[in-house]
CSV table of C-alpha atoms and ligand atoms in Angstrom, one decimal:
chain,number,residue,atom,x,y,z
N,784,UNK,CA,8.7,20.3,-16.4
N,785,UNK,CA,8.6,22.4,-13.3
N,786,UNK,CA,8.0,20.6,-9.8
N,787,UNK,CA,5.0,22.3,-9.0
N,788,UNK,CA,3.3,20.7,-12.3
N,789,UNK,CA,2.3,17.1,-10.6
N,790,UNK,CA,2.7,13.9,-12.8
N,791,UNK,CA,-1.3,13.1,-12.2
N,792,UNK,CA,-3.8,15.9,-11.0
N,793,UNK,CA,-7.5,13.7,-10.5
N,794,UNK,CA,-10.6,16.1,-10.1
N,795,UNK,CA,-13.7,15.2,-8.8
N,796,UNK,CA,-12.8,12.1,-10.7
N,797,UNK,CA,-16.3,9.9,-11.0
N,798,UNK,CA,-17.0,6.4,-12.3
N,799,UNK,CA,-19.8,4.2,-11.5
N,800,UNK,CA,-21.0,0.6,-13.5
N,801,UNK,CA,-24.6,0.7,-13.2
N,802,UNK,CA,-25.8,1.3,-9.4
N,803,UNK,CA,-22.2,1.0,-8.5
N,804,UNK,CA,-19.9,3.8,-7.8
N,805,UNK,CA,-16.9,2.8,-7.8
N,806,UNK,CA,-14.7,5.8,-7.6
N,807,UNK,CA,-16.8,9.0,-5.9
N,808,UNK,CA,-15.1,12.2,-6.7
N,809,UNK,CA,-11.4,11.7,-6.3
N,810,UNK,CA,-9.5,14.6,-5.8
N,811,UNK,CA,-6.0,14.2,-5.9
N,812,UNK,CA,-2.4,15.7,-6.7
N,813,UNK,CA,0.3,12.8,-7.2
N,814,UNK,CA,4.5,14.6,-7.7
N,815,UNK,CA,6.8,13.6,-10.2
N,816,UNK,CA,9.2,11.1,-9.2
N,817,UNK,CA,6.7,10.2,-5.9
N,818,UNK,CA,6.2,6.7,-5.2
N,819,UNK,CA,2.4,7.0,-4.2
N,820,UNK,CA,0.4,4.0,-3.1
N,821,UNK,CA,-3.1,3.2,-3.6
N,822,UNK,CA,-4.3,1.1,-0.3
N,823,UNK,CA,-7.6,-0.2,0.4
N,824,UNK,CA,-9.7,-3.5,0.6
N,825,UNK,CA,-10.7,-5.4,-2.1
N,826,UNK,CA,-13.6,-3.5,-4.3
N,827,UNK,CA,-13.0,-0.5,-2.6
N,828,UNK,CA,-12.0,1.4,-6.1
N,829,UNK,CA,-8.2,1.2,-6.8
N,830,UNK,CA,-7.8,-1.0,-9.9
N,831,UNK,CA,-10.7,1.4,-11.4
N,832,UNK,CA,-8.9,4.4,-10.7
N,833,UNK,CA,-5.7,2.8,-12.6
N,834,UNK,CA,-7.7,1.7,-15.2
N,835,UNK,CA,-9.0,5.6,-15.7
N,836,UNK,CA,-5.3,6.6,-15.7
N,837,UNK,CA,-4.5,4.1,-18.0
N,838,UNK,CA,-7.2,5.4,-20.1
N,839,UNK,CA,-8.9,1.7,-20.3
N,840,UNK,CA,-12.0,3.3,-18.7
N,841,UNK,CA,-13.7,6.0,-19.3
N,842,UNK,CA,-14.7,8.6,-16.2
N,843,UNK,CA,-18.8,9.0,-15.7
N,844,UNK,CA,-17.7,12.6,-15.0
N,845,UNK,CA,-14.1,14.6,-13.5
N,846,UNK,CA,-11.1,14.1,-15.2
N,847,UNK,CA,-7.3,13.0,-15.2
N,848,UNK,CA,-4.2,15.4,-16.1
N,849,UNK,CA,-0.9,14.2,-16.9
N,850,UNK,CA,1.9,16.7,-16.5
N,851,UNK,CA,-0.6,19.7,-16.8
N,852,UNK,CA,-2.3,18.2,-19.9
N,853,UNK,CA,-6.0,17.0,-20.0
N,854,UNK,CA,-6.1,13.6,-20.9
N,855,UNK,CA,-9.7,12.7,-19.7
N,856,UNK,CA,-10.3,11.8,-23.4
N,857,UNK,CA,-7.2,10.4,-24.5
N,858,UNK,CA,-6.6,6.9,-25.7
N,859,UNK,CA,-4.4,4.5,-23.8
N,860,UNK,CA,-1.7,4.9,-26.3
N,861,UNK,CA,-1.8,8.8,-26.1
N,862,UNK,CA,-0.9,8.9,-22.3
N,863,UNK,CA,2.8,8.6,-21.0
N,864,UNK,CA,2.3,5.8,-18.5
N,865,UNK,CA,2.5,1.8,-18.7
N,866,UNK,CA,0.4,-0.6,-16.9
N,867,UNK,CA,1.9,-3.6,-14.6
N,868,UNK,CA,-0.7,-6.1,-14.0
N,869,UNK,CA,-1.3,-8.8,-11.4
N,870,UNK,CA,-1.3,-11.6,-13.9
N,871,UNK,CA,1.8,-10.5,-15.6
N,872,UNK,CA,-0.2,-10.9,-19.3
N,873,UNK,CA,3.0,-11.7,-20.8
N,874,UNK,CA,3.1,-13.4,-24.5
N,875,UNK,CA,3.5,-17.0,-24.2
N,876,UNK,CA,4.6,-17.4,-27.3
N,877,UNK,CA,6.9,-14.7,-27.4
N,878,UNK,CA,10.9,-14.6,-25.8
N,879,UNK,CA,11.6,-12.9,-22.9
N,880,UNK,CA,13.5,-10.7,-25.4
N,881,UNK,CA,10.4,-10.0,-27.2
N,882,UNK,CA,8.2,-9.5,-24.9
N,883,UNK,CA,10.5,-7.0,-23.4
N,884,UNK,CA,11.0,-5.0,-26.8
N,885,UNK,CA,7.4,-5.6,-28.1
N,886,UNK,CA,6.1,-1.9,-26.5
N,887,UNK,CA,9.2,-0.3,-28.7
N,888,UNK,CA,8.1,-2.6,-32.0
N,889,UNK,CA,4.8,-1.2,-31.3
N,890,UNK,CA,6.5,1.9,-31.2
N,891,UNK,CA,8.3,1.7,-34.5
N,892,UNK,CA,11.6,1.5,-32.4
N,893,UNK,CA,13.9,-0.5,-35.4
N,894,UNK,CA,15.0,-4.3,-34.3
N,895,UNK,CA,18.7,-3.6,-33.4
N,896,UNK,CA,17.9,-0.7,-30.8
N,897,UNK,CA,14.9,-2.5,-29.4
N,898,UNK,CA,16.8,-5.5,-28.9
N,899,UNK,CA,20.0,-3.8,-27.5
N,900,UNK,CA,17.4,-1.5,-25.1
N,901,UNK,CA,15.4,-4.7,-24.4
N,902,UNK,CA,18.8,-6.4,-23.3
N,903,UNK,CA,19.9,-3.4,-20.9
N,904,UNK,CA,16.1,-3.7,-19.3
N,905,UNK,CA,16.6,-7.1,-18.8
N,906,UNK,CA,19.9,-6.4,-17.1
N,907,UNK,CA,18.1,-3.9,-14.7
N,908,UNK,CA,15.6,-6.6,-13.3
N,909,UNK,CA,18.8,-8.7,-13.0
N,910,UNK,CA,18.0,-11.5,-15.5
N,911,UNK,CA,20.3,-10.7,-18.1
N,912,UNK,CA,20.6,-14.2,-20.1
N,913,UNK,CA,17.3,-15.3,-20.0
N,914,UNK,CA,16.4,-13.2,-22.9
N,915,UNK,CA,15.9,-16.7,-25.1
N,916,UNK,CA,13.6,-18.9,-22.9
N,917,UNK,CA,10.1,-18.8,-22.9
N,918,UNK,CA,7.8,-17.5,-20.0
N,919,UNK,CA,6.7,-20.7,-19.0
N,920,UNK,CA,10.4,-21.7,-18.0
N,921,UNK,CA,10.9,-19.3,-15.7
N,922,UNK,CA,9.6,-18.7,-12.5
N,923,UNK,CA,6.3,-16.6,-10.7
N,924,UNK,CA,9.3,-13.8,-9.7
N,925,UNK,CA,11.0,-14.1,-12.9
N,926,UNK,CA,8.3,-13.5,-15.0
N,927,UNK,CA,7.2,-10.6,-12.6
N,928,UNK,CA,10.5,-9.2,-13.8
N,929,UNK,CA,10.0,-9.7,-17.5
N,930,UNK,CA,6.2,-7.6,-16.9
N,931,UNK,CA,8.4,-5.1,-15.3
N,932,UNK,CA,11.3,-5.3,-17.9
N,933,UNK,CA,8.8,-4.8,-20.4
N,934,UNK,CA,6.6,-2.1,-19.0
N,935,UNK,CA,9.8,0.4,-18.2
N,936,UNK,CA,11.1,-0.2,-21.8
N,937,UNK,CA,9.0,2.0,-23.7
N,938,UNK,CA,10.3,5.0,-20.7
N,939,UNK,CA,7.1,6.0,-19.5
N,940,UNK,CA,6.7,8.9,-16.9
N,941,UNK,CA,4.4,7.2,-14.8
N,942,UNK,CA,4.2,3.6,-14.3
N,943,UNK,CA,0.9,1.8,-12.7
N,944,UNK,CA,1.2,-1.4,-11.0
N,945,UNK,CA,-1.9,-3.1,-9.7
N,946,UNK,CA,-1.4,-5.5,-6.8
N,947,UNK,CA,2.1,-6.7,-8.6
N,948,UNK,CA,3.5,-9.1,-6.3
N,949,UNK,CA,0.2,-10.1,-5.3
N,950,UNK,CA,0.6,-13.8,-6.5
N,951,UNK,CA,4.1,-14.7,-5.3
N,952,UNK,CA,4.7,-15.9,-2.0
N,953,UNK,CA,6.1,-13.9,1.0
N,954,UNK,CA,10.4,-14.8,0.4
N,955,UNK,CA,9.6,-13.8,-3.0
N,956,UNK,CA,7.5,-10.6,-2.5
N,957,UNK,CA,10.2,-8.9,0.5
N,958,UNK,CA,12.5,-9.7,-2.6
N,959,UNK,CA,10.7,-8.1,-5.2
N,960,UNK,CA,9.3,-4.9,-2.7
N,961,UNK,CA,12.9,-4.2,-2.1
N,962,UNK,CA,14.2,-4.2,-5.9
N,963,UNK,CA,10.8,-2.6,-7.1
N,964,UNK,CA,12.0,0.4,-4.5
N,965,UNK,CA,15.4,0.7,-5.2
N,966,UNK,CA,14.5,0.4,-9.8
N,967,UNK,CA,11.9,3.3,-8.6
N,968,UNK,CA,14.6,5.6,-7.1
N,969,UNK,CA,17.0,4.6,-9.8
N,970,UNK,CA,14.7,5.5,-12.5
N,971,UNK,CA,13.0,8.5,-11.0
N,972,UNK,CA,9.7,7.0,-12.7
N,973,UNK,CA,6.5,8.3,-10.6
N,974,UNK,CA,5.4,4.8,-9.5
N,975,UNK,CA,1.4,4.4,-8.8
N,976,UNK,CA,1.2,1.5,-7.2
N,977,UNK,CA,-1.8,-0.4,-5.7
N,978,UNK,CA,-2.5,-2.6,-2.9
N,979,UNK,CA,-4.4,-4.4,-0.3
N,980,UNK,CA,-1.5,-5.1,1.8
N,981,UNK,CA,-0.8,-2.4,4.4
N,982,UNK,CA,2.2,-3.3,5.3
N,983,UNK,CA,3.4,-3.1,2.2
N,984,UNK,CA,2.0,-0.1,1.4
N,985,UNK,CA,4.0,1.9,4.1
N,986,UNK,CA,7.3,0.2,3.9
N,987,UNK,CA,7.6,1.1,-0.1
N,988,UNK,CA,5.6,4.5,-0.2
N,989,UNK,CA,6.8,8.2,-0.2
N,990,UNK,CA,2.6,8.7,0.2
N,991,UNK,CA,-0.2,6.5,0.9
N,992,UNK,CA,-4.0,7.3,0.0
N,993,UNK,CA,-6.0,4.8,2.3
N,994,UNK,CA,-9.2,4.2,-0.1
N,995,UNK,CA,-12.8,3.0,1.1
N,996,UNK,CA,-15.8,2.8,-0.9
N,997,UNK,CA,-14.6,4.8,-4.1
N,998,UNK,CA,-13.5,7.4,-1.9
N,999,UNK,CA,-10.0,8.3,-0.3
N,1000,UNK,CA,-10.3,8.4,3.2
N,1001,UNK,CA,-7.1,9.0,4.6
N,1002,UNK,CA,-4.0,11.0,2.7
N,1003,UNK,CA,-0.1,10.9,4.2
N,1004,UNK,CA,3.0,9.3,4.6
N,1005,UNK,CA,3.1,6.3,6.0
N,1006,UNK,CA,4.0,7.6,9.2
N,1007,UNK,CA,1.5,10.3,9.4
N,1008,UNK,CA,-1.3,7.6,8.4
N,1009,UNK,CA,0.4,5.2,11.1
N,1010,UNK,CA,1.1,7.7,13.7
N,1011,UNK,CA,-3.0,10.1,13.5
N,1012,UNK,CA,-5.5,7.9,11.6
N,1013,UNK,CA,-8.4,10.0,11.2
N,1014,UNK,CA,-10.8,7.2,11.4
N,1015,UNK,CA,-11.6,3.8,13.1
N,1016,UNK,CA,-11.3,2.8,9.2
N,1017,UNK,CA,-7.9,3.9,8.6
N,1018,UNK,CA,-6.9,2.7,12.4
N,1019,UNK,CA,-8.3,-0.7,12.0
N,1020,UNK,CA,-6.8,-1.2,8.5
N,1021,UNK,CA,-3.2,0.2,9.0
N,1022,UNK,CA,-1.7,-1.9,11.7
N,1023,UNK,CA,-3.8,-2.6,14.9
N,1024,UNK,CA,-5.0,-0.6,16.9
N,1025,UNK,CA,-7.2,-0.8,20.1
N,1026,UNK,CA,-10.2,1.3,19.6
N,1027,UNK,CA,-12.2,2.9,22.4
N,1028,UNK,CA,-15.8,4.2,21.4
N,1029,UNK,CA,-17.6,6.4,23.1
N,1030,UNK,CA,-18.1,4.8,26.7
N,1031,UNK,CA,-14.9,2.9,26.6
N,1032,UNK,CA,-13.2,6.7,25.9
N,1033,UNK,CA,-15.3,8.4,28.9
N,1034,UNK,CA,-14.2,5.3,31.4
N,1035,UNK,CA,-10.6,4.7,30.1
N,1036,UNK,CA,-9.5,8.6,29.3
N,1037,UNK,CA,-11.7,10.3,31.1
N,1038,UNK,CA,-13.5,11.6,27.7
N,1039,UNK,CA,-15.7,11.3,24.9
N,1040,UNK,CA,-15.3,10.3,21.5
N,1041,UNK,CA,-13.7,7.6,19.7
N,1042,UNK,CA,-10.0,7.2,20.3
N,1043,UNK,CA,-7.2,4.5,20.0
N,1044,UNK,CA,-4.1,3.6,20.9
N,1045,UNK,CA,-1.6,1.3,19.3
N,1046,UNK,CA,-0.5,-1.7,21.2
N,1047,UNK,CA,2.6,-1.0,21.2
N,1048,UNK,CA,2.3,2.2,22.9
N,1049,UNK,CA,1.1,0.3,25.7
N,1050,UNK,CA,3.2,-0.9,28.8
N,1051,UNK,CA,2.5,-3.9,31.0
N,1052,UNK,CA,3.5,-5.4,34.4
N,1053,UNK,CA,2.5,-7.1,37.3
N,1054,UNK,CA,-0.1,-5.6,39.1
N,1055,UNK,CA,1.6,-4.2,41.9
N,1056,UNK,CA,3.9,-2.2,40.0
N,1057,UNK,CA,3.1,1.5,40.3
N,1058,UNK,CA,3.2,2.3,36.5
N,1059,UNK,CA,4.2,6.0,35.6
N,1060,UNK,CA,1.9,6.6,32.6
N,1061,UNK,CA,-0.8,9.1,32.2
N,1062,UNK,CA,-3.8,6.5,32.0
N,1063,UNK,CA,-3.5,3.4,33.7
N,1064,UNK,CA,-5.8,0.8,33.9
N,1065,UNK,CA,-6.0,-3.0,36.0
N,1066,UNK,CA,-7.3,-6.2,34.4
N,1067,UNK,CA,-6.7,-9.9,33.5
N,1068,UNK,CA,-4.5,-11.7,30.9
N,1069,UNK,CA,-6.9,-13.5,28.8
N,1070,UNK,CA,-4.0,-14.3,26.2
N,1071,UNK,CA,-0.7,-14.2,25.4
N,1072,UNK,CA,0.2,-14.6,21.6
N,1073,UNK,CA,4.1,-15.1,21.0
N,1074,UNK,CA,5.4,-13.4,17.8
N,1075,UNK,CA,9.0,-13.9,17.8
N,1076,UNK,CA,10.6,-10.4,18.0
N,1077,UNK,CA,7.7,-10.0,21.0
N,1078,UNK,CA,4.7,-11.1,22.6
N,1079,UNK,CA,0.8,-9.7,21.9
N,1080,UNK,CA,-0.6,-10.0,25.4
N,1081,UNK,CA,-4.7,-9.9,25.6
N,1082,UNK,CA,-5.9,-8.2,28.4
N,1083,UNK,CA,-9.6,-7.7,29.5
N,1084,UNK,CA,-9.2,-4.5,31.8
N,1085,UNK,CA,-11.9,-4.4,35.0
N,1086,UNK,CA,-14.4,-1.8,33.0
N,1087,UNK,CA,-14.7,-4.6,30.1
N,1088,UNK,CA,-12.7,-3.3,27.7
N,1089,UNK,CA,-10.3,-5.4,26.4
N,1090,UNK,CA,-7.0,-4.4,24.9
N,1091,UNK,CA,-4.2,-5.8,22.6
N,1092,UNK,CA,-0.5,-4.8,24.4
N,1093,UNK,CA,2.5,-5.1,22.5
N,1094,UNK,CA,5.5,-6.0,24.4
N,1095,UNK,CA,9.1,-6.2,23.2
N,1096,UNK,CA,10.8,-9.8,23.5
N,1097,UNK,CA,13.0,-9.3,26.3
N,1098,UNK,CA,13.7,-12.1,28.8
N,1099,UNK,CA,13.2,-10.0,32.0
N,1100,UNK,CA,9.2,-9.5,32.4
N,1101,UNK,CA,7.7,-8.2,35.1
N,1102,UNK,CA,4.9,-10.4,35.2
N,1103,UNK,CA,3.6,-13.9,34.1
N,1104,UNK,CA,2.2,-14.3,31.1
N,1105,UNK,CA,-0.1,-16.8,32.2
N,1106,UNK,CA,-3.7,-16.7,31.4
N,1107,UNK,CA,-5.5,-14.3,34.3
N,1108,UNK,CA,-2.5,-13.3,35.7
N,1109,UNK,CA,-3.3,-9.4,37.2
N,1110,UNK,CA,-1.6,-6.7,35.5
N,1111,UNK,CA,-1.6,-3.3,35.1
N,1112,UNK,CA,-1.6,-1.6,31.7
N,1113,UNK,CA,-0.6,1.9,30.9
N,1114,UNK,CA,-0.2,4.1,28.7
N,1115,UNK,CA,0.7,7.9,27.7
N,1116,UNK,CA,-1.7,10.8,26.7
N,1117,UNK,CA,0.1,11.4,23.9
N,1118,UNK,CA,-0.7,8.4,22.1
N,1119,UNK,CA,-4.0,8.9,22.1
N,1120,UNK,CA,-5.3,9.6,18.8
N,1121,UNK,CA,-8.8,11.2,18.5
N,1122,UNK,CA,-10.7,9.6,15.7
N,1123,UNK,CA,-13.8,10.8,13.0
N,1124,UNK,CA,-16.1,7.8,14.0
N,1125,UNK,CA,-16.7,6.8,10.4
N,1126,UNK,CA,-16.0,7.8,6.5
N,1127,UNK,CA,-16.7,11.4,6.3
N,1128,UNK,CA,-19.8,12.3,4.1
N,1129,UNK,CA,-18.9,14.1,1.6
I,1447,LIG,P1,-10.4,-2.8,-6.0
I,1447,LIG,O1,-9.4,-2.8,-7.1
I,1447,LIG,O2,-10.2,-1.8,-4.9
I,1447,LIG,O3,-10.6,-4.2,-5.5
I,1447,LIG,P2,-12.3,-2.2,-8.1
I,1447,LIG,O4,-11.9,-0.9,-8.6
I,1447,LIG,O5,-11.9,-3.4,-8.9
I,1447,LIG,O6,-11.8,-2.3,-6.6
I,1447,LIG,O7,-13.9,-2.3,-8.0
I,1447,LIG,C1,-14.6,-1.2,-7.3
I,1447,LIG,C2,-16.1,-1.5,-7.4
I,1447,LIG,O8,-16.5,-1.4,-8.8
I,1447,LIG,C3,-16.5,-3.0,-7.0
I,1447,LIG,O9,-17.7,-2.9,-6.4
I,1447,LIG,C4,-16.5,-3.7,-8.3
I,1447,LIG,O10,-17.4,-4.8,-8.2
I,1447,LIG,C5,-17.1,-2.6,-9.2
I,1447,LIG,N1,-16.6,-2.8,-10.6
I,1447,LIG,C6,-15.3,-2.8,-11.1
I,1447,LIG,N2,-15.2,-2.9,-12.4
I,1447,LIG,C7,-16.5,-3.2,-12.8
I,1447,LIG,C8,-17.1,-3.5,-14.1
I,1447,LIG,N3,-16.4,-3.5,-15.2
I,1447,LIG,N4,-18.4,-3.7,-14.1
I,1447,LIG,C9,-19.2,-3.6,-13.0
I,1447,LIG,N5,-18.7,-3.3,-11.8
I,1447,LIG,C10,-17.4,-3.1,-11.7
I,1448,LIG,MG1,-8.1,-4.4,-7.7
């Protein structure tokens, strides 16, 4: 395997379900060993474009390589990669154990070595000794283990996970995020792994393809899709941003187009402070939302734009936080990313 062969090449990859098109010509180029993300709302195309992988679907037109070899019309069971679904779809009737060694019984895999290899996966996910209870005694995380256990047991060279810790509540989920990164690296699996939580799409991802409507709008690292979204999509759905449309642009920046500027790139103070920042702009508090670590401050500037500030929770403001307090806002050129107005046509 040479590193310039990637684990999944998609071309032009098609699929629609009647009128629908689901996923509209999807090029992409995913590494070996890459921890890629799939990130996008809900029906925007992800799960299909697993399930093509997978080979559980099959592509209207464009196809799917794995490791340099066409698979477009392979069955499931021909193709080196292992599915982790929402649900889990363990077998209730089956151990822990088994279910963890059933993909090597499957396999042929005799019932001493699948065991012993079923025991070390369990030890991996941390839940060595619950190989003899049931999945309905253990818990939502546990079980997420076991569907883990039991997917990396056969050694596939790409794992797909589809919205994985979407059903276990947010303790649970930082949990899992952080082992499900660190058995990733460990394992030097290429991980494909899909969500509709942007937040966890950047902490766990090497790459990040932002989809919308079938199509991937956005490709990066986290920081680069963070840092210059192309589009009020991707700017809207990663983090927050303030977006400024065409007339907002010319009054605010002195410009046109459709730009934005993360709220945390924004200062605030009193209004008689002389801010140093390349673009500064007066206006009224019209809230102040308090997060903790810091404080979201609503401000409706004098043009009628109104903007989202981020401030840092220190105890020494420089101006009230009361609602229509005056303030100044400001902020620097260099934060102001230029955006496409909408999805490109393709
Ligand atoms: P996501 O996983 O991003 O939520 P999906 O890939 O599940 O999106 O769905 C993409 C689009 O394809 C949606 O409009 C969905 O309704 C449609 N779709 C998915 N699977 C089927 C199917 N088996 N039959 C008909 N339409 C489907
Ligand atoms: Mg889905």
């Amino acid at each position: 395997m040479t590193e310039d062969i990637p684990a999944i090449r998609l071309r032009a990859l098609a699929k629609s379900f009647g009128s629908v098109q689901a996923v509209d010509h999807v090029d992409l180029d995913i590494a070996a060993g890459e921890f890629f993300s799939m990130l996008g709302p809900s029906g925007s195309g992800k799960t299909t474009v697993l399930r093509l992988i997978a080979g559980f679907e099959q592509p209207t037109s464009g196809a799917i390589e794995l490791f340099g070899r066409d698979v477009s019309a392979s069955a499931p069971f021909d193709r080196e990669v292992n599915t982790v679904f929402q649900d889990y779809a363990l077998f209730p009737h089956m151990t822990v154990l088994e279910n963890v060694a059933y993909g090597l019984r499957v396999r042929g895999v005799g019932r001493a070595e699948r065991h012993e290899r079923a025991r070390a996966m369990l030890d991996t996910v941390q839940l060595g000794g619950y190989g003899d209870r049931k999945p309905n005694q253990l818990s939502g995380g546990q079980r997420q283990r076991v569907a883990l256990a039991r997917a990396i047991a056969v050694q596939p060279k790409v794992l797909l996970l589809d919205e994985p810790l979407g059903a276990l509540d947010l303790k649970l989920r930082e949990q899992m995020q952080v082992e499900l990164k660190q058995l990733q690296r460990e394992l030097g699996i290429t991980f494909i792994f899909v969500t509709h939580d942007q937040e966890e799409a950047l902490t766990l991802s090497d790459r990040v393809a932002v989809f919308n409507q079938g199509r991937i709008e956005q490709l990066g690292t986290p920081a680069e899709l963070y840092e210059r979204p192309v589009s009020t999509f991707v700017a809207g759905f990663v983090g927050t941003s303030n977006v400024f449309d065409d007339a907002a642009s010319s009054q605010l920046l002195g410009r046109a187009g459709t730009h934005s500027v993360r709220p945390e790139k924004m200062t605030i103070a009193d209004e008689a402070t002389r801010l140093d920042a390349d673009h500064v702009a007066h206006g009224a508090i019209v809230e102040t939302i308090y997060l903790g670590s810091g404080m979201r401050v609503v401000v409706d500037l004098d043009g009628g734009v109104r903007v989202s500030v981020l401030e840092q929770n220190d105890a020494d403001r420089a101006h009230d936080d009361v609602r229509g307090s005056r303030v100044v806002v400001g902020w620097s050129d260099r934060h102001v990313v230029a955006l496409h107005h909408a999805a490109q046509p393709h």
